[in-house]
């Protein structure tokens, strides 16, 4: 560990804010450049770095510290950057999901439920014999694969194959799949 890092740690341990100032002056610019690799905006990078310094000071993270301060700061900035990206992506996904639900709800509100149910049953009637039996047993009778296999005297894998074929054929009509999910 370098002498200036030992001096900074000593100041931190004694609660001297000049230790934080030394650390800030020494590493702020390199940390911002590093954080900028994660974000399109220099403002976001600066926010991440500032949060790292605040966290370091408020939580007294250097009180029992023995390693390299430089490495430690870069790892804090990396982890905080990754966490922020994950959090932002989660919100974007939720936003997209909400928009999808709105579109689906709007479409269903404009259609008659009875008509959609009729379309569902017509599509199910078009399924090949075994696929239809398997699909109806699993979806409408809430039977398990094993139970359907026993009833139809076929293997569980055959039941899975017929069920997957039925779903694939019904997927062409989104309304039908959504109706299946409705109680």
mmCIF file of C-alpha atoms in Angstrom:
data_model
loop_
_atom_site.group_PDB
_atom_site.id
_atom_site.type_symbol
_atom_site.label_atom_id
_atom_site.label_comp_id
_atom_site.label_asym_id
_atom_site.label_seq_id
_atom_site.Cartn_x
_atom_site.Cartn_y
_atom_site.Cartn_z
ATOM 1 C CA UNK A 1 0.000 0.000 0.000
ATOM 2 C CA UNK A 2 1.342 3.435 -0.937
ATOM 3 C CA UNK A 3 2.131 6.104 1.659
ATOM 4 C CA UNK A 4 -0.595 8.491 0.472
ATOM 5 C CA UNK A 5 -3.179 5.706 0.846
ATOM 6 C CA UNK A 6 -1.951 4.979 4.390
ATOM 7 C CA UNK A 7 -2.258 8.689 5.170
ATOM 8 C CA UNK A 8 -5.809 8.749 3.777
ATOM 9 C CA UNK A 9 -6.815 5.699 5.815
ATOM 10 C CA UNK A 10 -5.322 7.263 8.971
ATOM 11 C CA UNK A 11 -7.358 10.426 8.386
ATOM 12 C CA UNK A 12 -10.510 8.391 7.756
ATOM 13 C CA UNK A 13 -10.041 6.459 10.981
ATOM 14 C CA UNK A 14 -9.713 9.673 12.937
ATOM 15 C CA UNK A 15 -12.830 11.147 11.244
ATOM 16 C CA UNK A 16 -10.848 13.845 9.443
ATOM 17 C CA UNK A 17 -12.767 14.961 6.337
ATOM 18 C CA UNK A 18 -9.537 15.973 4.629
ATOM 19 C CA UNK A 19 -8.963 12.239 4.037
ATOM 20 C CA UNK A 20 -12.110 12.180 1.942
ATOM 21 C CA UNK A 21 -10.993 15.331 0.108
ATOM 22 C CA UNK A 22 -7.591 13.782 -0.687
ATOM 23 C CA UNK A 23 -9.262 10.639 -1.933
ATOM 24 C CA UNK A 24 -11.730 12.645 -4.000
ATOM 25 C CA UNK A 25 -9.012 14.786 -5.598
ATOM 26 C CA UNK A 26 -6.897 11.749 -6.355
ATOM 27 C CA UNK A 27 -9.525 9.433 -7.869
ATOM 28 C CA UNK A 28 -12.585 11.444 -8.938
ATOM 29 C CA UNK A 29 -11.598 12.013 -12.579
ATOM 30 C CA UNK A 30 -10.327 8.451 -13.249
ATOM 31 C CA UNK A 31 -13.442 6.993 -11.603
ATOM 32 C CA UNK A 32 -15.735 9.198 -13.699
ATOM 33 C CA UNK A 33 -13.947 8.083 -16.859
ATOM 34 C CA UNK A 34 -14.340 4.476 -15.750
ATOM 35 C CA UNK A 35 -18.040 4.882 -14.890
ATOM 36 C CA UNK A 36 -18.672 6.624 -18.221
ATOM 37 C CA UNK A 37 -17.965 3.280 -19.922
ATOM 38 C CA UNK A 38 -21.229 2.025 -18.407
ATOM 39 C CA UNK A 39 -23.412 5.013 -19.259
ATOM 40 C CA UNK A 40 -24.098 7.282 -22.223
ATOM 41 C CA UNK A 41 -24.172 10.313 -19.974
ATOM 42 C CA UNK A 42 -21.270 11.848 -18.079
ATOM 43 C CA UNK A 43 -23.835 13.122 -15.561
ATOM 44 C CA UNK A 44 -24.849 9.567 -14.685
ATOM 45 C CA UNK A 45 -21.203 8.562 -14.384
ATOM 46 C CA UNK A 46 -20.522 11.487 -12.045
ATOM 47 C CA UNK A 47 -23.569 10.595 -9.939
ATOM 48 C CA UNK A 48 -22.310 7.024 -9.510
ATOM 49 C CA UNK A 49 -18.859 8.233 -8.465
ATOM 50 C CA UNK A 50 -20.260 10.796 -6.037
ATOM 51 C CA UNK A 51 -22.503 8.151 -4.497
ATOM 52 C CA UNK A 52 -19.451 5.918 -4.056
ATOM 53 C CA UNK A 53 -17.605 8.627 -2.134
ATOM 54 C CA UNK A 54 -20.647 9.456 -0.012
ATOM 55 C CA UNK A 55 -21.186 5.791 0.795
ATOM 56 C CA UNK A 56 -17.523 5.366 1.630
ATOM 57 C CA UNK A 57 -17.609 8.266 4.088
ATOM 58 C CA UNK A 58 -21.042 7.720 5.645
ATOM 59 C CA UNK A 59 -20.558 4.018 6.249
ATOM 60 C CA UNK A 60 -16.974 4.429 7.482
ATOM 61 C CA UNK A 61 -15.895 1.723 5.084
ATOM 62 C CA UNK A 62 -12.188 2.480 5.518
ATOM 63 C CA UNK A 63 -12.118 2.101 9.305
ATOM 64 C CA UNK A 64 -10.954 -1.541 9.164
ATOM 65 C CA UNK A 65 -9.639 -1.391 5.605
ATOM 66 C CA UNK A 66 -6.283 -2.959 4.703
ATOM 67 C CA UNK A 67 -6.293 -3.321 0.879
ATOM 68 C CA UNK A 68 -5.800 -0.939 -2.022
ATOM 69 C CA UNK A 69 -8.144 2.044 -1.856
ATOM 70 C CA UNK A 70 -7.893 2.526 -5.613
ATOM 71 C CA UNK A 71 -9.042 -1.037 -6.362
ATOM 72 C CA UNK A 72 -11.745 -0.768 -3.758
ATOM 73 C CA UNK A 73 -13.155 2.450 -5.227
ATOM 74 C CA UNK A 74 -13.139 1.070 -8.768
ATOM 75 C CA UNK A 75 -14.994 -2.039 -7.612
ATOM 76 C CA UNK A 76 -17.602 0.107 -5.799
ATOM 77 C CA UNK A 77 -18.144 2.184 -8.950
ATOM 78 C CA UNK A 78 -18.369 -0.955 -11.123
ATOM 79 C CA UNK A 79 -20.891 -2.647 -8.811
ATOM 80 C CA UNK A 80 -23.001 0.497 -8.415
ATOM 81 C CA UNK A 81 -23.001 1.005 -12.197
ATOM 82 C CA UNK A 82 -24.117 -2.559 -12.849
ATOM 83 C CA UNK A 83 -26.831 -2.310 -10.193
ATOM 84 C CA UNK A 84 -28.132 0.944 -11.665
ATOM 85 C CA UNK A 85 -28.235 -0.571 -15.165
ATOM 86 C CA UNK A 86 -30.135 -3.607 -13.867
ATOM 87 C CA UNK A 87 -32.609 -1.392 -12.053
ATOM 88 C CA UNK A 88 -33.209 0.803 -15.113
ATOM 89 C CA UNK A 89 -33.713 -2.230 -17.350
ATOM 90 C CA UNK A 90 -36.198 -3.670 -14.878
ATOM 91 C CA UNK A 91 -38.283 -0.508 -15.074
ATOM 92 C CA UNK A 92 -38.114 -0.502 -18.877
ATOM 93 C CA UNK A 93 -39.338 -4.097 -18.952
ATOM 94 C CA UNK A 94 -42.200 -3.281 -16.584
ATOM 95 C CA UNK A 95 -43.102 -0.293 -18.765
ATOM 96 C CA UNK A 96 -43.189 -2.447 -21.898
ATOM 97 C CA UNK A 97 -45.198 -5.110 -20.073
ATOM 98 C CA UNK A 98 -47.749 -2.518 -18.913
ATOM 99 C CA UNK A 99 -48.132 -1.205 -22.455
ATOM 100 C CA UNK A 100 -48.697 -4.754 -23.727
ATOM 101 C CA UNK A 101 -51.413 -5.347 -21.130
ATOM 102 C CA UNK A 102 -53.088 -2.081 -22.097
ATOM 103 C CA UNK A 103 -53.127 -3.084 -25.762
ATOM 104 C CA UNK A 104 -54.537 -6.522 -24.930
ATOM 105 C CA UNK A 105 -57.181 -5.053 -22.622
ATOM 106 C CA UNK A 106 -58.235 -2.532 -25.252
ATOM 107 C CA UNK A 107 -58.581 -5.267 -27.837
ATOM 108 C CA UNK A 108 -60.639 -7.471 -25.519
ATOM 109 C CA UNK A 109 -62.903 -4.674 -24.406
ATOM 110 C CA UNK A 110 -63.870 -4.076 -27.996
ATOM 111 C CA UNK A 111 -64.842 -7.701 -28.544
ATOM 112 C CA UNK A 112 -67.649 -9.757 -27.117
ATOM 113 C CA UNK A 113 -66.495 -12.386 -24.600
ATOM 114 C CA UNK A 114 -68.978 -14.916 -25.884
ATOM 115 C CA UNK A 115 -67.659 -14.494 -29.426
ATOM 116 C CA UNK A 116 -64.087 -15.050 -28.222
ATOM 117 C CA UNK A 117 -65.134 -18.190 -26.358
ATOM 118 C CA UNK A 118 -66.851 -19.469 -29.480
ATOM 119 C CA UNK A 119 -63.678 -18.833 -31.489
ATOM 120 C CA UNK A 120 -61.692 -20.720 -28.868
ATOM 121 C CA UNK A 121 -63.889 -23.781 -29.071
ATOM 122 C CA UNK A 122 -63.853 -23.713 -32.881
ATOM 123 C CA UNK A 123 -60.045 -23.651 -32.893
ATOM 124 C CA UNK A 124 -59.889 -26.502 -30.385
ATOM 125 C CA UNK A 125 -62.250 -28.547 -32.569
ATOM 126 C CA UNK A 126 -59.781 -28.166 -35.447
ATOM 127 C CA UNK A 127 -57.013 -29.898 -33.453
ATOM 128 C CA UNK A 128 -56.050 -33.456 -34.464
ATOM 129 C CA UNK A 129 -57.712 -36.185 -32.344
ATOM 130 C CA UNK A 130 -54.999 -37.039 -29.787
ATOM 131 C CA UNK A 131 -53.829 -33.420 -29.533
ATOM 132 C CA UNK A 132 -57.380 -32.342 -28.808
ATOM 133 C CA UNK A 133 -57.887 -35.007 -26.115
ATOM 134 C CA UNK A 134 -54.596 -34.148 -24.431
ATOM 135 C CA UNK A 135 -55.191 -30.404 -24.624
ATOM 136 C CA UNK A 136 -58.720 -30.616 -23.186
ATOM 137 C CA UNK A 137 -57.610 -32.933 -20.384
ATOM 138 C CA UNK A 138 -54.730 -30.664 -19.327
ATOM 139 C CA UNK A 139 -56.425 -27.284 -19.791
ATOM 140 C CA UNK A 140 -60.078 -27.885 -19.022
ATOM 141 C CA UNK A 141 -59.906 -30.862 -16.674
ATOM 142 C CA UNK A 142 -56.671 -29.668 -14.994
ATOM 143 C CA UNK A 143 -55.138 -33.132 -15.250
ATOM 144 C CA UNK A 144 -51.425 -33.752 -14.882
ATOM 145 C CA UNK A 145 -49.331 -35.255 -17.693
ATOM 146 C CA UNK A 146 -49.079 -38.564 -15.865
ATOM 147 C CA UNK A 147 -52.846 -38.769 -15.387
ATOM 148 C CA UNK A 148 -53.490 -38.047 -19.058
ATOM 149 C CA UNK A 149 -50.877 -40.613 -20.068
ATOM 150 C CA UNK A 150 -52.557 -43.275 -17.891
ATOM 151 C CA UNK A 151 -56.022 -42.429 -19.198
ATOM 152 C CA UNK A 152 -54.962 -42.513 -22.863
ATOM 153 C CA UNK A 153 -52.559 -45.428 -22.342
ATOM 154 C CA UNK A 154 -49.577 -43.541 -23.804
ATOM 155 C CA UNK A 155 -46.229 -42.355 -22.423
ATOM 156 C CA UNK A 156 -45.807 -39.055 -20.613
ATOM 157 C CA UNK A 157 -43.498 -37.877 -23.412
ATOM 158 C CA UNK A 158 -46.243 -38.569 -25.948
ATOM 159 C CA UNK A 159 -48.635 -36.449 -23.865
ATOM 160 C CA UNK A 160 -46.076 -33.635 -23.767
ATOM 161 C CA UNK A 161 -45.589 -33.856 -27.525
ATOM 162 C CA UNK A 162 -49.345 -33.719 -28.253
ATOM 163 C CA UNK A 163 -49.825 -30.837 -25.820
ATOM 164 C CA UNK A 164 -46.981 -28.858 -27.342
ATOM 165 C CA UNK A 165 -48.356 -29.442 -30.859
ATOM 166 C CA UNK A 166 -51.784 -28.248 -29.756
ATOM 167 C CA UNK A 167 -50.337 -25.103 -28.226
ATOM 168 C CA UNK A 168 -48.247 -24.438 -31.317
ATOM 169 C CA UNK A 169 -51.326 -24.705 -33.528
ATOM 170 C CA UNK A 170 -53.369 -22.472 -31.225
ATOM 171 C CA UNK A 171 -50.618 -19.873 -30.901
ATOM 172 C CA UNK A 172 -51.528 -18.492 -34.292
ATOM 173 C CA UNK A 173 -54.497 -16.904 -32.568
ATOM 174 C CA UNK A 174 -53.431 -14.793 -29.572
ATOM 175 C CA UNK A 175 -57.006 -14.412 -28.360
ATOM 176 C CA UNK A 176 -57.257 -18.132 -27.874
ATOM 177 C CA UNK A 177 -54.136 -18.358 -25.757
ATOM 178 C CA UNK A 178 -55.295 -15.521 -23.579
ATOM 179 C CA UNK A 179 -58.706 -17.135 -23.189
ATOM 180 C CA UNK A 180 -56.996 -20.308 -22.028
ATOM 181 C CA UNK A 181 -55.350 -18.310 -19.261
ATOM 182 C CA UNK A 182 -58.656 -16.789 -18.182
ATOM 183 C CA UNK A 183 -60.610 -18.704 -15.513
#
